[in-house]
Amino acid sequence: DYIDPGKVRWLVRDLPLGFHKNARKAAQAAYCAAEQDKFWVMRDSLFRNNSNLSVDQIKVYAENIELDTQTFNACLDSQRYLGDIDIYSKTAASQRLTGTPSFIIGKTDPERLSGRVIIGAQSPAVFGAEIEKLLPQDGILVN
């Protein structure tokens, strides 16, 4: 209702929780898949299979979504993107995001993000009500 027609923008950032030993590697896998234009496909696969995110299993998921596995595996075996993931995690912590999924419904500017924090999966009505509070009269937040 809001993203597809371009009324709002959806930004994704990483919050690999410390108690989940494979969370950083799973986040890295999504970025490695993005190199082959399959960020969202990999992200969906990781969330669907979140009980088994070992490096070996992540590589199976990459094969299942038809990535060039040699390129993907080299990326995943490297340290690429881990620094970015750690920065995103620090940003999430500064916003008091404590769980996955977490959402901030608000406005962005180059310096910060502020708005209503919603922790955990919620109904579409919860998100819609918060978005409606922010929409200007023309109904579009994104320029």
N, CA, C and O atoms as a DFTB+ gen file, in Angstrom:
572 C
 N C O
     1  1       0.806      -1.210       0.000
     2  2       0.000       0.000       0.000
     3  2       0.849       1.274       0.000
     4  3       0.396       2.318      -0.469
     5  1       2.051       1.196       0.512
     6  2       2.867       2.401       0.639
     7  2       4.172       2.319      -0.142
     8  3       4.589       3.304      -0.752
     9  1       4.817       1.165      -0.132
    10  2       6.125       1.038      -0.773
    11  2       5.988       0.920      -2.281
    12  3       6.620       1.679      -3.016
    13  1       5.175      -0.018      -2.757
    14  2       5.047      -0.247      -4.197
    15  2       4.627       1.003      -4.975
    16  3       5.184       1.260      -6.042
    17  1       3.662       1.790      -4.477
    18  2       3.298       3.004      -5.226
    19  2       4.271       4.176      -5.013
    20  3       4.070       5.255      -5.570
    21  1       5.317       3.967      -4.213
    22  2       6.320       5.009      -4.033
    23  2       5.968       6.074      -3.013
    24  3       6.547       7.160      -3.037
    25  1       5.040       5.793      -2.124
    26  2       4.684       6.765      -1.088
    27  2       5.721       6.834       0.015
    28  3       5.953       7.898       0.589
    29  1       6.346       5.705       0.312
    30  2       7.405       5.652       1.323
    31  2       8.550       4.794       0.808
    32  3       8.404       4.046      -0.159
    33  1       9.674       4.917       1.465
    34  2      10.872       4.172       1.110
    35  2      11.176       3.188       2.232
    36  3      11.026       3.516       3.409
    37  1      11.600       1.995       1.869
    38  2      11.960       0.950       2.821
    39  2      13.475       0.838       2.805
    40  3      14.067       0.557       1.763
    41  1      14.102       1.053       3.943
    42  2      15.547       0.881       4.085
    43  2      15.802      -0.307       4.994
    44  3      15.110      -0.494       5.995
    45  1      16.782      -1.097       4.645
    46  2      17.133      -2.265       5.443
    47  2      18.539      -2.065       5.982
    48  3      19.455      -1.687       5.252
    49  1      18.688      -2.322       7.250
    50  2      20.000      -2.299       7.882
    51  2      20.146      -3.575       8.697
    52  3      19.165      -4.237       9.035
    53  1      21.374      -3.896       8.998
    54  2      21.665      -5.147       9.686
    55  2      21.679      -4.970      11.191
    56  3      22.087      -3.932      11.712
    57  1      21.229      -5.998      11.871
    58  2      21.296      -6.059      13.325
    59  2      21.573      -7.510      13.713
    60  3      20.712      -8.181      14.282
    61  1      22.791      -7.995      13.400
    62  2      23.113      -9.363      13.788
    63  2      23.275      -9.443      15.305
    64  3      24.202      -8.866      15.873
    65  1      22.387     -10.145      15.930
    66  2      22.363     -10.217      17.389
    67  2      23.517     -11.086      17.896
    68  3      23.825     -12.131      17.322
    69  1      24.142     -10.634      18.975
    70  2      25.338     -11.275      19.505
    71  2      25.172     -12.722      19.898
    72  3      26.121     -13.500      19.799
    73  1      23.983     -13.104      20.345
    74  2      23.780     -14.485      20.777
    75  2      23.623     -15.447      19.602
    76  3      23.616     -16.662      19.798
    77  1      23.496     -14.919      18.388
    78  2      23.333     -15.760      17.195
    79  2      24.680     -15.840      16.488
    80  3      25.064     -14.912      15.775
    81  1      25.390     -16.929      16.679
    82  2      26.784     -17.013      16.218
    83  2      26.948     -16.860      14.710
    84  3      28.037     -16.506      14.259
    85  1      25.919     -17.110      13.920
    86  2      26.034     -17.022      12.466
    87  2      25.382     -15.776      11.874
    88  3      25.302     -15.644      10.653
    89  1      24.924     -14.879      12.708
    90  2      24.167     -13.723      12.216
    91  2      25.008     -12.800      11.336
    92  3      24.532     -12.348      10.295
    93  1      26.236     -12.514      11.729
    94  2      27.077     -11.625      10.903
    95  2      27.354     -12.250       9.548
    96  3      27.327     -11.558       8.530
    97  1      27.618     -13.544       9.523
    98  2      27.902     -14.220       8.264
    99  2      26.659     -14.254       7.383
   100  3      26.757     -14.119       6.163
   101  1      25.491     -14.432       7.996
   102  2      24.246     -14.417       7.226
   103  2      24.024     -13.032       6.620
   104  3      23.624     -12.920       5.461
   105  1      24.280     -11.984       7.392
   106  2      24.148     -10.628       6.860
   107  2      25.114     -10.425       5.698
   108  3      24.755      -9.835       4.679
   109  1      26.324     -10.911       5.855
   110  2      27.318     -10.803       4.784
   111  2      26.841     -11.554       3.542
   112  3      27.067     -11.100       2.421
   113  1      26.198     -12.674       3.730
   114  2      25.706     -13.462       2.599
   115  2      24.733     -12.658       1.744
   116  3      24.758     -12.756       0.518
   117  1      23.889     -11.875       2.375
   118  2      22.941     -11.056       1.615
   119  2      23.687     -10.039       0.749
   120  3      23.311      -9.809      -0.401
   121  1      24.739      -9.431       1.297
   122  2      25.516      -8.471       0.510
   123  2      26.286      -9.156      -0.607
   124  3      26.401      -8.613      -1.706
   125  1      26.808     -10.332      -0.337
   126  2      27.497     -11.080      -1.390
   127  2      26.525     -11.450      -2.506
   128  3      26.886     -11.408      -3.682
   129  1      25.312     -11.807      -2.149
   130  2      24.283     -12.107      -3.155
   131  2      23.903     -10.848      -3.925
   132  3      23.575     -10.920      -5.109
   133  1      23.944      -9.699      -3.260
   134  2      23.615      -8.433      -3.931
   135  2      24.572      -8.147      -5.076
   136  3      24.198      -7.483      -6.043
   137  1      25.791      -8.633      -4.982
   138  2      26.744      -8.452      -6.077
   139  2      26.233      -9.106      -7.359
   140  3      26.666      -8.759      -8.458
   141  1      25.310     -10.054      -7.206
   142  2      24.711     -10.743      -8.347
   143  2      23.219     -10.396      -8.465
   144  3      22.439     -11.153      -9.042
   145  1      22.846      -9.251      -7.914
   146  2      21.465      -8.743      -7.963
   147  2      20.454      -9.681      -7.319
   148  3      19.324      -9.801      -7.793
   149  1      20.858     -10.348      -6.237
   150  2      19.935     -11.257      -5.568
   151  2      19.907     -11.040      -4.050
   152  3      19.744     -11.987      -3.280
   153  1      20.069      -9.782      -3.634
   154  2      20.029      -9.465      -2.212
   155  2      18.729      -9.957      -1.588
   156  3      18.746     -10.699      -0.606
   157  1      17.596      -9.539      -2.164
   158  2      16.305      -9.850      -1.565
   159  2      15.996     -11.339      -1.603
   160  3      15.383     -11.873      -0.678
   161  1      16.413     -12.002      -2.656
   162  2      16.174     -13.450      -2.753
   163  2      16.959     -14.169      -1.656
   164  3      16.431     -15.064      -0.996
   165  1      18.212     -13.779      -1.465
   166  2      19.029     -14.401      -0.416
   167  2      18.483     -14.031       0.957
   168  3      18.381     -14.891       1.832
   169  1      18.137     -12.784       1.154
   170  2      17.597     -12.359       2.449
   171  2      16.359     -13.170       2.793
   172  3      16.223     -13.643       3.922
   173  1      15.467     -13.335       1.845
   174  2      14.266     -14.133       2.082
   175  2      14.617     -15.580       2.418
   176  3      14.010     -16.180       3.305
   177  1      15.590     -16.135       1.714
   178  2      16.021     -17.512       1.977
   179  2      16.600     -17.643       3.386
   180  3      16.331     -18.621       4.084
   181  1      17.384     -16.666       3.794
   182  2      17.980     -16.686       5.128
   183  2      16.919     -16.592       6.222
   184  3      16.987     -17.302       7.225
   185  1      15.948     -15.719       6.024
   186  2      14.885     -15.589       7.023
   187  2      14.010     -16.840       7.078
   188  3      13.587     -17.263       8.154
   189  1      13.746     -17.421       5.924
   190  2      12.939     -18.657       5.887
   191  2      13.649     -19.813       6.590
   192  3      13.010     -20.690       7.171
   193  1      14.965     -19.801       6.527
   194  2      15.769     -20.908       7.058
   195  2      16.626     -20.465       8.235
   196  3      17.757     -20.927       8.387
   197  1      16.099     -19.579       9.065
   198  2      16.925     -18.970      10.111
   199  2      17.388     -19.930      11.204
   200  3      18.206     -19.550      12.041
   201  1      16.895     -21.140      11.215
   202  2      17.369     -22.099      12.218
   203  2      18.639     -22.816      11.764
   204  3      19.255     -23.530      12.556
   205  1      19.040     -22.639      10.511
   206  2      20.254     -23.273      10.017
   207  2      21.003     -22.298       9.120
   208  3      20.801     -22.259       7.906
   209  1      21.867     -21.516       9.747
   210  2      22.627     -20.506       9.019
   211  2      24.133     -20.744       9.113
   212  3      24.916     -19.795       9.157
   213  1      24.522     -21.988       9.141
   214  2      25.961     -22.286       9.101
   215  2      26.505     -21.844       7.747
   216  3      25.758     -21.753       6.773
   217  1      27.785     -21.573       7.688
   218  2      28.404     -21.144       6.433
   219  2      28.159     -22.182       5.344
   220  3      27.834     -21.827       4.212
   221  1      28.313     -23.456       5.678
   222  2      28.079     -24.497       4.669
   223  2      26.646     -24.467       4.153
   224  3      26.416     -24.631       2.955
   225  1      25.686     -24.258       5.043
   226  2      24.290     -24.240       4.615
   227  2      23.964     -22.975       3.823
   228  3      23.184     -23.021       2.871
   229  1      24.554     -21.857       4.208
   230  2      24.366     -20.613       3.452
   231  2      24.830     -20.813       2.013
   232  3      24.199     -20.322       1.077
   233  1      25.931     -21.533       1.841
   234  2      26.430     -21.802       0.489
   235  2      25.452     -22.677      -0.294
   236  3      25.343     -22.537      -1.512
   237  1      24.754     -23.559       0.376
   238  2      23.712     -24.362      -0.278
   239  2      22.567     -23.445      -0.716
   240  3      22.050     -23.584      -1.825
   241  1      22.171     -22.512       0.152
   242  2      21.112     -21.574      -0.213
   243  2      21.513     -20.775      -1.450
   244  3      20.686     -20.524      -2.327
   245  1      22.786     -20.376      -1.517
   246  2      23.279     -19.631      -2.684
   247  2      23.144     -20.463      -3.955
   248  3      22.751     -19.955      -5.005
   249  1      23.469     -21.726      -3.846
   250  2      23.322     -22.619      -4.998
   251  2      21.849     -22.758      -5.379
   252  3      21.506     -22.759      -6.561
   253  1      20.985     -22.874      -4.378
   254  2      19.551     -23.038      -4.624
   255  2      18.933     -21.829      -5.330
   256  3      17.970     -21.977      -6.083
   257  1      19.480     -20.638      -5.091
   258  2      18.933     -19.450      -5.751
   259  2      19.730     -19.096      -7.010
   260  3      19.598     -18.009      -7.573
   261  1      20.552     -20.043      -7.422
   262  2      21.269     -19.983      -8.703
   263  2      22.260     -18.832      -8.807
   264  3      22.356     -18.158      -9.832
   265  1      22.998     -18.624      -7.712
   266  2      24.109     -17.680      -7.766
   267  2      25.310     -18.352      -8.401
   268  3      25.408     -19.579      -8.416
   269  1      26.219     -17.550      -8.922
   270  2      27.521     -18.067      -9.335
   271  2      28.224     -18.413      -8.027
   272  3      28.731     -17.528      -7.336
   273  1      28.256     -19.693      -7.690
   274  2      28.711     -20.099      -6.362
   275  2      30.194     -19.837      -6.135
   276  3      30.603     -19.576      -5.004
   277  1      30.995     -19.900      -7.171
   278  2      32.428     -19.628      -6.989
   279  2      32.631     -18.177      -6.539
   280  3      33.388     -17.913      -5.605
   281  1      31.962     -17.256      -7.197
   282  2      32.057     -15.839      -6.839
   283  2      31.454     -15.595      -5.463
   284  3      32.043     -14.900      -4.635
   285  1      30.276     -16.169      -5.221
   286  2      29.607     -15.991      -3.933
   287  2      30.458     -16.551      -2.797
   288  3      30.657     -15.876      -1.787
   289  1      30.961     -17.772      -2.948
   290  2      31.748     -18.405      -1.890
   291  2      33.009     -17.610      -1.570
   292  3      33.383     -17.476      -0.405
   293  1      33.666     -17.080      -2.606
   294  2      34.865     -16.266      -2.376
   295  2      34.507     -15.024      -1.557
   296  3      35.245     -14.635      -0.652
   297  1      33.386     -14.417      -1.877
   298  2      32.932     -13.246      -1.118
   299  2      32.627     -13.640       0.323
   300  3      33.077     -12.978       1.258
   301  1      31.872     -14.707       0.503
   302  2      31.477     -15.125       1.844
   303  2      32.675     -15.538       2.692
   304  3      32.681     -15.321       3.904
   305  1      33.680     -16.126       2.071
   306  2      34.874     -16.552       2.800
   307  2      35.795     -15.386       3.142
   308  3      36.723     -15.532       3.938
   309  1      35.538     -14.236       2.541
   310  2      36.355     -13.047       2.811
   311  2      35.773     -12.287       4.005
   312  3      34.809     -12.732       4.628
   313  1      36.364     -11.155       4.306
   314  2      35.854     -10.269       5.367
   315  2      35.020      -9.137       4.779
   316  3      34.593      -8.231       5.495
   317  1      34.790      -9.197       3.462
   318  2      34.057      -8.142       2.776
   319  2      32.702      -7.901       3.442
   320  3      32.001      -8.848       3.799
   321  1      32.353      -6.670       3.600
   322  2      31.076      -6.201       4.146
   323  2      30.959      -6.288       5.666
   324  3      30.049      -5.678       6.227
   325  1      31.823      -7.007       6.348
   326  2      31.675      -7.137       7.796
   327  2      31.832      -5.796       8.514
   328  3      31.151      -5.540       9.507
   329  1      32.721      -4.945       8.017
   330  2      32.878      -3.613       8.606
   331  2      31.601      -2.793       8.477
   332  3      31.189      -2.123       9.424
   333  1      30.978      -2.846       7.307
   334  2      29.712      -2.137       7.098
   335  2      28.625      -2.689       8.008
   336  3      27.847      -1.934       8.592
   337  1      28.577      -3.991       8.122
   338  2      27.574      -4.644       8.973
   339  2      27.749      -4.198      10.421
   340  3      26.766      -3.938      11.116
   341  1      28.985      -4.110      10.873
   342  2      29.241      -3.670      12.250
   343  2      28.823      -2.213      12.459
   344  3      28.315      -1.861      13.524
   345  1      29.032      -1.373      11.456
   346  2      28.594       0.027      11.558
   347  2      27.081       0.091      11.659
   348  3      26.545       0.835      12.481
   349  1      26.388      -0.677      10.835
   350  2      24.921      -0.698      10.894
   351  2      24.436      -1.185      12.254
   352  3      23.437      -0.693      12.779
   353  1      25.146      -2.149      12.818
   354  2      24.771      -2.666      14.140
   355  2      24.917      -1.593      15.214
   356  3      24.071      -1.470      16.100
   357  1      25.989      -0.824      15.128
   358  2      26.187       0.265      16.098
   359  2      25.108       1.322      15.949
   360  3      24.633       1.874      16.942
   361  1      24.721       1.606      14.720
   362  2      23.646       2.569      14.483
   363  2      22.343       2.052      15.086
   364  3      21.608       2.804      15.725
   365  1      22.063       0.779      14.882
   366  2      20.843       0.180      15.452
   367  2      20.864       0.292      16.972
   368  3      19.854       0.631      17.589
   369  1      22.002       0.010      17.565
   370  2      22.112       0.103      19.024
   371  2      21.877       1.539      19.497
   372  3      21.249       1.762      20.532
   373  1      22.382       2.503      18.737
   374  2      22.191       3.901      19.129
   375  2      20.722       4.318      19.045
   376  3      20.308       5.275      19.700
   377  1      19.946       3.611      18.249
   378  2      18.511       3.882      18.128
   379  2      17.688       3.022      19.095
   380  3      16.458       3.048      19.072
   381  1      18.386       2.264      19.940
   382  2      17.755       1.376      20.932
   383  2      16.947       0.254      20.293
   384  3      15.926      -0.173      20.832
   385  1      17.410      -0.216      19.146
   386  2      16.779      -1.370      18.520
   387  2      17.370      -2.608      19.168
   388  3      18.588      -2.789      19.179
   389  1      16.520      -3.448      19.699
   390  2      16.991      -4.562      20.518
   391  2      16.630      -5.930      19.979
   392  3      17.019      -6.938      20.569
   393  1      15.914      -5.999      18.901
   394  2      15.490      -7.290      18.387
   395  2      15.309      -7.255      16.890
   396  3      15.365      -6.202      16.255
   397  1      15.093      -8.421      16.351
   398  2      14.876      -8.567      14.923
   399  2      13.543      -9.254      14.714
   400  3      13.314     -10.323      15.280
   401  1      12.668      -8.681      13.930
   402  2      12.846      -7.431      13.196
   403  2      12.543      -6.221      14.075
   404  3      11.786      -6.303      15.043
   405  1      13.145      -5.118      13.715
   406  2      12.864      -3.826      14.332
   407  2      12.613      -2.833      13.214
   408  3      13.146      -2.967      12.113
   409  1      11.807      -1.852      13.505
   410  2      11.447      -0.866      12.498
   411  2      11.481       0.519      13.114
   412  3      11.186       0.699      14.296
   413  1      11.846       1.495      12.294
   414  2      11.691       2.895      12.662
   415  2      10.845       3.516      11.567
   416  3      11.233       3.537      10.399
   417  1       9.709       4.011      11.951
   418  2       8.850       4.689      10.990
   419  2       9.038       6.167      11.240
   420  3       8.594       6.709      12.252
   421  1       9.701       6.804      10.303
   422  2      10.014       8.212      10.481
   423  2      10.574       8.794       9.212
   424  3      10.382       8.258       8.121
   425  1      11.268       9.896       9.371
   426  2      11.857      10.596       8.239
   427  2      13.368      10.491       8.328
   428  3      13.941      10.490       9.418
   429  1      14.000      10.404       7.180
   430  2      15.453      10.330       7.134
   431  2      16.020      11.684       6.732
   432  3      15.375      12.470       6.039
   433  1      17.221      11.928       7.178
   434  2      18.012      13.042       6.679
   435  2      19.446      12.534       6.645
   436  3      19.726      11.454       7.164
   437  1      20.356      13.289       6.048
   438  2      21.727      12.771       5.917
   439  2      22.418      12.453       7.234
   440  3      23.358      11.658       7.263
   441  1      21.967      13.061       8.321
   442  2      22.644      12.908       9.598
   443  2      22.055      11.838      10.503
   444  3      22.780      11.228      11.289
   445  1      20.739      11.597      10.404
   446  2      20.147      10.681      11.361
   447  2      18.788      10.182      10.891
   448  3      18.216      10.664       9.914
   449  1      18.315       9.225      11.610
   450  2      16.980       8.688      11.407
   451  2      16.246       8.819      12.727
   452  3      16.775       8.468      13.782
   453  1      15.046       9.316      12.663
   454  2      14.268       9.415      13.886
   455  2      12.825       9.052      13.569
   456  3      12.360       9.192      12.438
   457  1      12.143       8.592      14.581
   458  2      10.749       8.234      14.404
   459  2      10.298       7.241      15.454
   460  3      10.977       7.029      16.459
   461  1       9.173       6.647      15.221
   462  2       8.588       5.680      16.146
   463  2       9.256       4.327      15.957
   464  3       9.301       3.805      14.843
   465  1       9.770       3.761      17.033
   466  2      10.411       2.448      17.008
   467  2       9.340       1.382      17.249
   468  3       8.524       1.483      18.165
   469  1       9.374       0.376      16.407
   470  2       8.490      -0.777      16.563
   471  2       9.378      -2.011      16.563
   472  3      10.088      -2.280      15.595
   473  1       9.331      -2.751      17.654
   474  2      10.135      -3.962      17.791
   475  2       9.227      -5.172      17.566
   476  3       8.148      -5.273      18.150
   477  1       9.677      -6.069      16.724
   478  2       8.941      -7.308      16.491
   479  2       7.954      -7.200      15.342
   480  3       7.593      -6.109      14.900
   481  1       7.533      -8.360      14.876
   482  2       6.553      -8.413      13.790
   483  2       5.215      -7.881      14.285
   484  3       4.750      -8.248      15.364
   485  1       4.609      -7.025      13.497
   486  2       3.331      -6.412      13.850
   487  2       2.384      -6.526      12.660
   488  3       2.788      -6.881      11.554
   489  1       1.149      -6.225      12.908
   490  2       0.150      -6.280      11.839
   491  2       0.343      -5.111      10.876
   492  3       0.893      -4.077      11.256
   493  1      -0.103      -5.270       9.643
   494  2      -0.040      -4.147       8.696
   495  2      -0.766      -2.902       9.216
   496  3      -0.371      -1.780       8.898
   497  1      -1.804      -3.087       9.999
   498  2      -2.551      -1.939      10.527
   499  2      -1.683      -1.073      11.438
   500  3      -1.818       0.151      11.435
   501  1      -0.802      -1.687      12.209
   502  2       0.091      -0.933      13.094
   503  2       1.012      -0.041      12.265
   504  3       1.199       1.137      12.571
   505  1       1.580      -0.621      11.218
   506  2       2.473       0.164      10.361
   507  2       1.700       1.244       9.612
   508  3       2.150       2.386       9.522
   509  1       0.544       0.883       9.078
   510  2      -0.267       1.840       8.339
   511  2      -0.646       3.045       9.175
   512  3      -0.586       4.176       8.694
   513  1      -1.034       2.817      10.415
   514  2      -1.423       3.922      11.295
   515  2      -0.250       4.873      11.522
   516  3      -0.431       6.091      11.503
   517  1       0.936       4.336      11.733
   518  2       2.113       5.183      11.953
   519  2       2.510       5.929      10.684
   520  3       2.883       7.100      10.742
   521  1       2.433       5.264       9.554
   522  2       2.778       5.916       8.281
   523  2       1.791       7.034       7.985
   524  3       2.189       8.122       7.569
   525  1       0.528       6.777       8.194
   526  2      -0.499       7.792       7.910
   527  2      -0.274       9.065       8.725
   528  3      -0.583      10.161       8.258
   529  1       0.257       8.929       9.926
   530  2       0.537      10.105      10.760
   531  2       1.592      11.005      10.122
   532  3       1.599      12.216      10.343
   533  1       2.485      10.407       9.327
   534  2       3.593      11.161       8.740
   535  2       3.329      11.657       7.326
   536  3       3.989      12.590       6.867
   537  1       2.386      11.055       6.639
   538  2       2.153      11.427       5.243
   539  2       1.632      12.854       5.137
   540  3       0.681      13.230       5.822
   541  1       2.265      13.649       4.269
   542  2       1.720      14.988       4.030
   543  2       0.420      14.875       3.221
   544  3       0.003      13.777       2.853
   545  1      -0.188      15.979       2.960
   546  2      -1.482      15.952       2.261
   547  2      -1.397      15.299       0.900
   548  3      -2.373      14.693       0.458
   549  1      -0.252      15.400       0.206
   550  2      -0.161      14.771      -1.109
   551  2       0.030      13.258      -1.008
   552  3      -0.014      12.559      -2.020
   553  1       0.244      12.744       0.223
   554  2       0.329      11.306       0.438
   555  2       1.650      10.682       0.069
   556  3       1.736       9.459      -0.037
   557  1       2.695      11.485      -0.133
   558  2       3.993      10.940      -0.540
   559  2       5.081      11.495       0.367
   560  3       5.201      12.709       0.533
   561  1       5.883      10.591       0.961
   562  2       7.012      11.003       1.787
   563  2       8.305      11.086       0.999
   564  3       9.185      11.879       1.332
   565  1       8.428      10.277      -0.039
   566  2       9.680      10.177      -0.798
   567  2       9.705      11.244      -1.884
   568  3       8.707      11.462      -2.572
   569  1      10.840      11.905      -2.035
   570  2      11.009      12.877      -3.108
   571  2      11.436      12.197      -4.383
   572  3      11.628      12.861      -5.402
